[in-house]
């Protein structure tokens, strides 16, 4: 055991403050939740959750007699900011405090670490806390209590050198463990197997949920690239291992996965997540922790604006839209168009791009309709659009609803009207699901199987030989993403410093990939030429 005196000063301050906060939040929460429904099963809750019973009502008031002690003037934000960057849990705590992570999953992450540290079994990632079953709890008291729990469980860190021993503190009666420092994050020095040193990166993919089919293609591309890199000894004697975890097509589950990746000293960089909406929610966690993220399927325009640790190899909608609209306008003689898009930030932004590009070409917007993310019947919107008789229909929607929209559009009078889809429609999975309804679909593409370069054709042949099917754009971007990170690891001169890997990613220029000669631009977006494709006889072809 490492003595509590070895904790850094910031952590001792945080623990002192959290001691009173945890007790105060616990007493208050128990008083307002008395008689409310308990957890469905004792096994579904961490023992620590008994201290923090969240109320079901959304805006409770803390009783006057529970006022905060006067001896501590530092705010929670100041305490969180004072945690040293080397502490793997610091960014997670900051993100939860600022509302970027659901408190439910934030609490579950802390509970999982506590169970692992104390030798308990059956850690429950989806820990049930009464009052949290409908989403995050934003009340200040509960958030402070959860921050206290996390601080006590994982924030304590050693000043300089990495430690394998755990730290025990009596604060609030909860065992705390020392978070690993970053001296050996993902490094081969700290990860040796019988086959030699290993460097690990994480991949958050949608293997379940609405985008599970797309995550499966990404996983196949990642595994193929990993095995090729190791067989070719691209990193010398160091073996690359990609740790793949399921983000569930869900922002909150992805926050748990990212939290584990950030806190886990064996993960040097992160690939994913699959969906843009999820990425916009969880990428700030990695940015704050200083862990590079490479997006392999996110086309939301604002993604890399999150910070200088966020990269992507997928083209943004703003990169694809101008070329697509120009070709459609000139070849199809479009004079008026209709827009249909999901009412979410990424899809609204993508549709604004379509609208601006069309209007710049003199195309009139005849109709504009939105739908909810969980909507399955698009009849009201399609019927309304049909009355305007547009020359073309532009759709910006996630891949999970692309096929149903195409099928219903053809059923509602758009059999001969050209449909132009966003980047999410560029998938063999969408084409197979939509069947004949996808015929004639036009989409801007980051990758094409018809690209004749030797590197692209080699990838296609290797993928088909291994899996028995042809790759799609999602597999190609995932495959390329692993090679980009491996190139950065090789060129960084370090397999333990995330900053060095980030800097090496930024320096990549004209790398030969299935996507083309690949470089990152000044915004860390990909810099290569897109193509426009059309579906003919069930297959995407260059338009």
Short mmCIF file of C-alpha atoms in Angstrom, two decimals, residues 19-359:
data_model
loop_
_atom_site.label_atom_id
_atom_site.label_comp_id
_atom_site.label_asym_id
_atom_site.label_seq_id
_atom_site.Cartn_x
_atom_site.Cartn_y
_atom_site.Cartn_z
CA UNK A 19 -15.10 14.25 2.28
CA UNK A 20 -17.58 16.85 3.46
CA UNK A 21 -19.31 17.02 0.07
CA UNK A 22 -19.87 13.26 -0.10
CA UNK A 23 -21.30 13.12 3.41
CA UNK A 24 -23.52 16.14 2.78
CA UNK A 25 -24.77 14.84 -0.58
CA UNK A 26 -25.35 11.39 0.85
CA UNK A 27 -27.44 12.62 3.78
CA UNK A 28 -29.40 15.01 1.60
CA UNK A 29 -30.06 12.46 -1.13
CA UNK A 30 -31.21 9.80 1.30
CA UNK A 31 -33.64 12.24 2.90
CA UNK A 32 -35.34 13.18 -0.37
CA UNK A 33 -35.35 9.70 -1.87
CA UNK A 34 -36.81 7.90 1.14
CA UNK A 35 -39.53 5.54 0.06
CA UNK A 36 -38.69 5.78 -3.62
CA UNK A 37 -38.15 2.74 -5.82
CA UNK A 38 -34.90 0.90 -5.09
CA UNK A 39 -32.54 -0.79 -7.45
CA UNK A 40 -34.07 -3.75 -9.32
CA UNK A 41 -31.32 -6.08 -8.16
CA UNK A 42 -28.62 -5.74 -5.50
CA UNK A 43 -26.16 -7.17 -8.02
CA UNK A 44 -26.86 -4.27 -10.36
CA UNK A 45 -25.45 -1.69 -7.98
CA UNK A 46 -22.01 -0.95 -6.70
CA UNK A 47 -21.75 -0.89 -2.93
CA UNK A 48 -20.63 2.70 -3.11
CA UNK A 49 -23.98 3.69 -4.63
CA UNK A 50 -25.59 3.38 -1.21
CA UNK A 51 -23.92 6.71 -0.40
CA UNK A 52 -25.43 8.54 -3.34
CA UNK A 53 -29.13 7.94 -3.90
CA UNK A 54 -30.17 10.40 -6.58
CA UNK A 55 -33.66 11.93 -6.26
CA UNK A 56 -36.24 11.41 -8.96
CA UNK A 57 -37.38 15.04 -9.10
CA UNK A 58 -35.42 17.35 -11.32
CA UNK A 59 -35.03 20.51 -9.23
CA UNK A 60 -34.87 19.68 -5.52
CA UNK A 61 -33.69 22.18 -2.96
CA UNK A 62 -31.02 21.37 -0.47
CA UNK A 63 -32.31 21.85 3.08
CA UNK A 64 -30.87 24.96 4.76
CA UNK A 65 -29.26 22.92 7.52
CA UNK A 66 -27.13 21.17 4.86
CA UNK A 67 -25.18 24.28 3.96
CA UNK A 68 -21.62 23.77 2.80
CA UNK A 69 -18.89 24.13 5.40
CA UNK A 70 -17.22 27.53 5.45
CA UNK A 71 -13.66 26.37 5.95
CA UNK A 72 -13.06 25.60 2.26
CA UNK A 73 -13.33 28.39 -0.31
CA UNK A 74 -12.16 26.55 -3.44
CA UNK A 75 -14.83 25.76 -6.01
CA UNK A 76 -15.25 22.30 -7.51
CA UNK A 77 -14.04 23.66 -10.84
CA UNK A 78 -10.88 25.03 -9.23
CA UNK A 79 -10.22 21.73 -7.52
CA UNK A 80 -10.76 19.83 -10.76
CA UNK A 81 -8.49 22.22 -12.65
CA UNK A 82 -5.78 21.82 -10.03
CA UNK A 83 -5.52 18.10 -10.65
CA UNK A 84 -2.26 17.44 -12.50
CA UNK A 85 -2.49 16.53 -16.22
CA UNK A 86 -0.64 13.28 -15.47
CA UNK A 87 -3.66 12.07 -13.55
CA UNK A 88 -5.65 9.91 -15.96
CA UNK A 89 -8.94 10.62 -14.17
CA UNK A 90 -8.59 14.40 -14.12
CA UNK A 91 -10.16 14.94 -17.56
CA UNK A 92 -12.99 12.55 -16.76
CA UNK A 93 -13.78 14.47 -13.58
CA UNK A 94 -13.69 17.80 -15.42
CA UNK A 95 -15.96 16.48 -18.17
CA UNK A 96 -18.55 15.23 -15.70
CA UNK A 97 -18.47 18.46 -13.72
CA UNK A 98 -19.03 20.52 -16.88
CA UNK A 99 -21.93 18.36 -17.99
CA UNK A 100 -20.17 16.64 -20.90
CA UNK A 101 -20.72 13.17 -19.46
CA UNK A 102 -23.89 11.64 -18.08
CA UNK A 103 -23.57 11.39 -14.31
CA UNK A 104 -25.05 7.91 -14.46
CA UNK A 105 -22.24 6.58 -16.64
CA UNK A 106 -19.69 8.74 -14.90
CA UNK A 107 -20.71 7.14 -11.61
CA UNK A 108 -20.68 3.64 -13.15
CA UNK A 109 -17.14 4.22 -14.38
CA UNK A 110 -16.02 5.15 -10.89
CA UNK A 111 -17.80 2.14 -9.39
CA UNK A 112 -16.17 -0.20 -11.88
CA UNK A 113 -12.74 1.07 -10.91
CA UNK A 114 -13.57 0.73 -7.22
CA UNK A 115 -14.67 -2.87 -7.65
CA UNK A 116 -11.55 -3.67 -9.64
CA UNK A 117 -9.33 -2.01 -7.05
CA UNK A 118 -10.92 -3.73 -4.08
CA UNK A 119 -11.06 -7.17 -5.67
CA UNK A 120 -14.83 -7.22 -6.08
CA UNK A 121 -16.26 -9.18 -8.99
CA UNK A 122 -19.03 -8.54 -11.51
CA UNK A 123 -18.47 -4.84 -12.11
CA UNK A 124 -21.66 -3.37 -13.51
CA UNK A 125 -21.02 -0.74 -16.19
CA UNK A 126 -24.67 0.22 -16.26
CA UNK A 127 -25.01 0.69 -12.52
CA UNK A 128 -28.56 1.63 -11.59
CA UNK A 129 -28.95 4.62 -9.35
CA UNK A 130 -32.56 5.57 -8.46
CA UNK A 131 -33.63 8.73 -10.26
CA UNK A 132 -31.04 8.32 -13.03
CA UNK A 133 -32.88 5.82 -15.17
CA UNK A 134 -34.09 8.51 -17.57
CA UNK A 135 -30.73 10.12 -18.28
CA UNK A 136 -28.21 12.38 -16.64
CA UNK A 137 -28.99 14.12 -13.35
CA UNK A 138 -27.96 17.74 -13.56
CA UNK A 139 -28.62 18.83 -10.01
CA UNK A 140 -25.59 20.44 -8.47
CA UNK A 141 -25.69 18.36 -5.29
CA UNK A 142 -25.70 15.01 -7.07
CA UNK A 143 -22.98 16.08 -9.49
CA UNK A 144 -20.78 17.21 -6.62
CA UNK A 145 -21.44 13.96 -4.81
CA UNK A 146 -20.45 11.97 -7.87
CA UNK A 147 -17.34 14.09 -8.32
CA UNK A 148 -16.51 13.30 -4.71
CA UNK A 149 -16.96 9.60 -5.39
CA UNK A 150 -14.72 9.72 -8.45
CA UNK A 151 -12.06 11.72 -6.68
CA UNK A 152 -12.00 9.25 -3.82
CA UNK A 153 -11.97 6.26 -6.15
CA UNK A 154 -9.53 7.26 -8.83
CA UNK A 155 -8.15 10.77 -8.91
CA UNK A 156 -5.37 10.25 -6.37
CA UNK A 157 -2.07 10.14 -8.22
CA UNK A 158 1.60 9.85 -7.56
CA UNK A 159 3.68 13.00 -8.14
CA UNK A 160 6.10 11.68 -10.74
CA UNK A 161 6.96 8.01 -11.16
CA UNK A 162 4.37 5.35 -12.09
CA UNK A 163 3.18 3.11 -9.27
CA UNK A 164 1.67 -0.33 -9.30
CA UNK A 165 0.54 -0.25 -5.68
CA UNK A 166 -2.84 1.14 -4.71
CA UNK A 167 -3.41 4.02 -2.36
CA UNK A 168 -5.81 3.81 0.55
CA UNK A 169 -7.43 6.84 2.09
CA UNK A 170 -9.97 6.95 4.88
CA UNK A 171 -11.79 9.89 3.34
CA UNK A 172 -15.55 9.15 3.40
CA UNK A 173 -14.64 5.55 4.21
CA UNK A 174 -13.98 4.60 0.55
CA UNK A 175 -10.87 2.86 -0.80
CA UNK A 176 -9.09 4.83 -3.53
CA UNK A 177 -6.57 3.65 -6.06
CA UNK A 178 -3.74 5.54 -7.67
CA UNK A 179 -4.42 6.46 -11.27
CA UNK A 180 -1.53 5.60 -13.56
CA UNK A 181 0.72 8.37 -14.73
CA UNK A 182 1.40 8.82 -18.43
CA UNK A 183 5.09 8.05 -18.44
CA UNK A 184 4.31 4.64 -19.93
CA UNK A 185 0.96 5.27 -21.61
CA UNK A 186 0.67 2.67 -24.33
CA UNK A 187 4.41 2.21 -24.24
CA UNK A 188 6.26 -0.98 -24.98
CA UNK A 189 8.24 -0.63 -21.75
CA UNK A 190 5.16 -1.25 -19.65
CA UNK A 191 3.53 -3.84 -21.95
CA UNK A 192 5.60 -6.91 -22.67
CA UNK A 193 4.38 -10.33 -23.70
CA UNK A 194 6.20 -13.51 -24.56
CA UNK A 195 6.18 -12.28 -28.16
CA UNK A 196 7.87 -9.00 -27.23
CA UNK A 197 6.83 -5.42 -26.46
CA UNK A 198 3.29 -4.28 -27.29
CA UNK A 199 1.84 -0.85 -28.00
CA UNK A 200 -1.93 -0.53 -27.62
CA UNK A 201 -4.45 1.85 -29.10
CA UNK A 202 -8.21 1.88 -28.51
CA UNK A 203 -11.08 1.67 -30.99
CA UNK A 204 -14.63 2.63 -29.98
CA UNK A 205 -17.02 1.11 -32.53
CA UNK A 206 -20.78 0.64 -32.79
CA UNK A 207 -20.97 -3.15 -32.53
CA UNK A 208 -24.49 -3.10 -31.08
CA UNK A 209 -27.35 -0.64 -31.41
CA UNK A 210 -28.60 1.18 -34.49
CA UNK A 211 -25.19 1.40 -36.23
CA UNK A 212 -24.01 -2.15 -35.47
CA UNK A 213 -23.73 -3.13 -39.14
CA UNK A 214 -21.37 -0.25 -39.81
CA UNK A 215 -19.25 -0.94 -36.75
CA UNK A 216 -18.83 -4.54 -37.92
CA UNK A 217 -17.32 -3.37 -41.22
CA UNK A 218 -14.99 -1.03 -39.35
CA UNK A 219 -13.86 -3.83 -37.04
CA UNK A 220 -13.00 -5.99 -40.06
CA UNK A 221 -10.90 -3.22 -41.60
CA UNK A 222 -9.11 -2.57 -38.31
CA UNK A 223 -8.22 -6.21 -37.70
CA UNK A 224 -6.90 -6.64 -41.24
CA UNK A 225 -4.67 -3.57 -40.91
CA UNK A 226 -3.41 -4.62 -37.47
CA UNK A 227 -2.38 -8.07 -38.70
CA UNK A 228 -0.68 -6.68 -41.81
CA UNK A 229 1.27 -4.13 -39.78
CA UNK A 230 2.51 -6.78 -37.36
CA UNK A 231 3.35 -9.27 -40.12
CA UNK A 232 5.41 -6.61 -41.92
CA UNK A 233 7.06 -5.55 -38.61
CA UNK A 234 6.20 -1.95 -39.40
CA UNK A 235 6.99 -1.03 -35.78
CA UNK A 236 10.07 -3.22 -35.59
CA UNK A 237 9.98 -5.64 -32.68
CA UNK A 238 7.02 -3.84 -31.12
CA UNK A 239 3.64 -5.41 -31.82
CA UNK A 240 0.55 -3.24 -32.39
CA UNK A 241 -2.63 -4.23 -30.56
CA UNK A 242 -5.94 -2.48 -31.20
CA UNK A 243 -8.27 -2.82 -28.20
CA UNK A 244 -11.80 -2.77 -29.64
CA UNK A 245 -14.76 -1.84 -27.42
CA UNK A 246 -18.45 -1.43 -28.21
CA UNK A 247 -19.87 2.09 -27.93
CA UNK A 248 -23.40 0.71 -28.36
CA UNK A 249 -24.29 3.42 -30.92
CA UNK A 250 -24.92 5.48 -27.80
CA UNK A 251 -23.28 8.65 -26.51
CA UNK A 252 -23.40 7.68 -22.87
CA UNK A 253 -21.97 4.21 -23.40
CA UNK A 254 -19.28 5.78 -25.58
CA UNK A 255 -18.39 8.11 -22.71
CA UNK A 256 -17.75 5.05 -20.54
CA UNK A 257 -15.55 3.50 -23.22
CA UNK A 258 -13.60 6.73 -23.71
CA UNK A 259 -13.26 7.10 -19.95
CA UNK A 260 -11.69 3.66 -19.73
CA UNK A 261 -9.40 4.35 -22.67
CA UNK A 262 -8.26 7.65 -21.15
CA UNK A 263 -7.72 6.14 -17.71
CA UNK A 264 -6.08 2.98 -19.04
CA UNK A 265 -2.32 3.48 -19.25
CA UNK A 266 -2.07 0.88 -22.01
CA UNK A 267 -4.00 2.93 -24.59
CA UNK A 268 -1.99 5.53 -26.46
CA UNK A 269 -4.54 6.80 -29.02
CA UNK A 270 -8.22 6.27 -29.83
CA UNK A 271 -9.91 5.42 -33.14
CA UNK A 272 -13.64 6.13 -33.52
CA UNK A 273 -16.43 6.34 -32.48
CA UNK A 274 -18.63 5.27 -35.39
CA UNK A 275 -21.31 8.00 -35.30
CA UNK A 276 -20.71 11.74 -35.65
CA UNK A 277 -23.23 12.65 -32.97
CA UNK A 278 -21.43 10.37 -30.54
CA UNK A 279 -18.03 11.77 -31.50
CA UNK A 280 -19.13 15.35 -30.85
CA UNK A 281 -20.17 14.26 -27.36
CA UNK A 282 -17.14 12.21 -26.28
CA UNK A 283 -14.14 13.55 -28.21
CA UNK A 284 -13.81 16.48 -25.75
CA UNK A 285 -12.88 13.93 -23.06
CA UNK A 286 -9.83 12.84 -25.04
CA UNK A 287 -8.97 16.41 -25.98
CA UNK A 288 -8.91 17.43 -22.32
CA UNK A 289 -6.80 14.40 -21.42
CA UNK A 290 -4.32 14.99 -24.23
CA UNK A 291 -5.00 11.68 -26.00
CA UNK A 292 -5.13 11.82 -29.82
CA UNK A 293 -8.36 10.68 -31.51
CA UNK A 294 -8.63 9.65 -35.15
CA UNK A 295 -12.21 9.70 -36.47
CA UNK A 296 -12.75 7.12 -39.19
CA UNK A 297 -16.39 7.75 -40.13
CA UNK A 298 -17.40 11.15 -38.76
CA UNK A 299 -18.41 13.76 -41.33
CA UNK A 300 -19.81 16.47 -39.01
CA UNK A 301 -18.26 19.75 -40.10
CA UNK A 302 -17.28 20.98 -36.64
CA UNK A 303 -15.58 17.82 -35.38
CA UNK A 304 -11.93 18.87 -35.50
CA UNK A 305 -12.80 22.26 -34.01
CA UNK A 306 -13.00 20.43 -30.66
CA UNK A 307 -9.24 20.73 -30.34
CA UNK A 308 -5.77 19.96 -31.62
CA UNK A 309 -5.84 16.29 -30.55
CA UNK A 310 -8.80 15.48 -32.85
CA UNK A 311 -8.05 14.17 -36.37
CA UNK A 312 -10.08 12.34 -39.00
CA UNK A 313 -9.56 10.45 -42.23
CA UNK A 314 -13.24 10.72 -43.27
CA UNK A 315 -14.15 13.69 -45.44
CA UNK A 316 -16.48 16.24 -43.87
CA UNK A 317 -19.79 17.16 -45.46
CA UNK A 318 -18.34 20.57 -46.30
CA UNK A 319 -15.64 18.82 -48.35
CA UNK A 320 -18.07 16.52 -50.16
CA UNK A 321 -21.03 18.84 -50.75
CA UNK A 322 -19.62 21.37 -53.28
CA UNK A 323 -18.48 18.74 -55.79
CA UNK A 324 -21.67 16.72 -55.41
CA UNK A 325 -24.02 19.66 -55.91
CA UNK A 326 -22.07 20.98 -58.93
CA UNK A 327 -22.29 17.63 -60.73
CA UNK A 328 -25.99 17.19 -59.91
CA UNK A 329 -26.83 20.73 -61.02
CA UNK A 330 -24.97 20.46 -64.33
CA UNK A 331 -25.89 16.90 -65.33
CA UNK A 332 -29.50 16.75 -64.14
CA UNK A 333 -30.43 20.38 -64.87
CA UNK A 334 -31.85 20.84 -61.37
CA UNK A 335 -33.70 24.15 -60.88
CA UNK A 336 -35.50 23.49 -57.60
CA UNK A 337 -34.59 21.07 -54.85
CA UNK A 338 -36.03 19.79 -51.57
CA UNK A 339 -34.14 19.12 -48.34
CA UNK A 340 -34.90 16.39 -45.78
CA UNK A 341 -32.70 15.94 -42.73
CA UNK A 342 -32.53 14.70 -39.16
CA UNK A 343 -33.10 17.36 -36.51
CA UNK A 344 -29.66 17.00 -34.92
CA UNK A 345 -26.69 19.35 -34.92
CA UNK A 346 -24.50 17.35 -37.38
CA UNK A 347 -27.32 16.81 -39.88
CA UNK A 348 -28.61 20.38 -39.61
CA UNK A 349 -25.08 21.59 -40.35
CA UNK A 350 -24.77 19.22 -43.31
CA UNK A 351 -28.07 20.39 -44.75
CA UNK A 352 -27.06 24.01 -44.38
CA UNK A 353 -24.06 23.12 -46.53
CA UNK A 354 -26.30 21.55 -49.18
CA UNK A 355 -28.60 24.56 -49.08
CA UNK A 356 -25.81 27.12 -49.40
CA UNK A 357 -24.12 25.21 -52.23
CA UNK A 358 -27.39 24.84 -54.15
CA UNK A 359 -28.37 28.48 -53.73
#
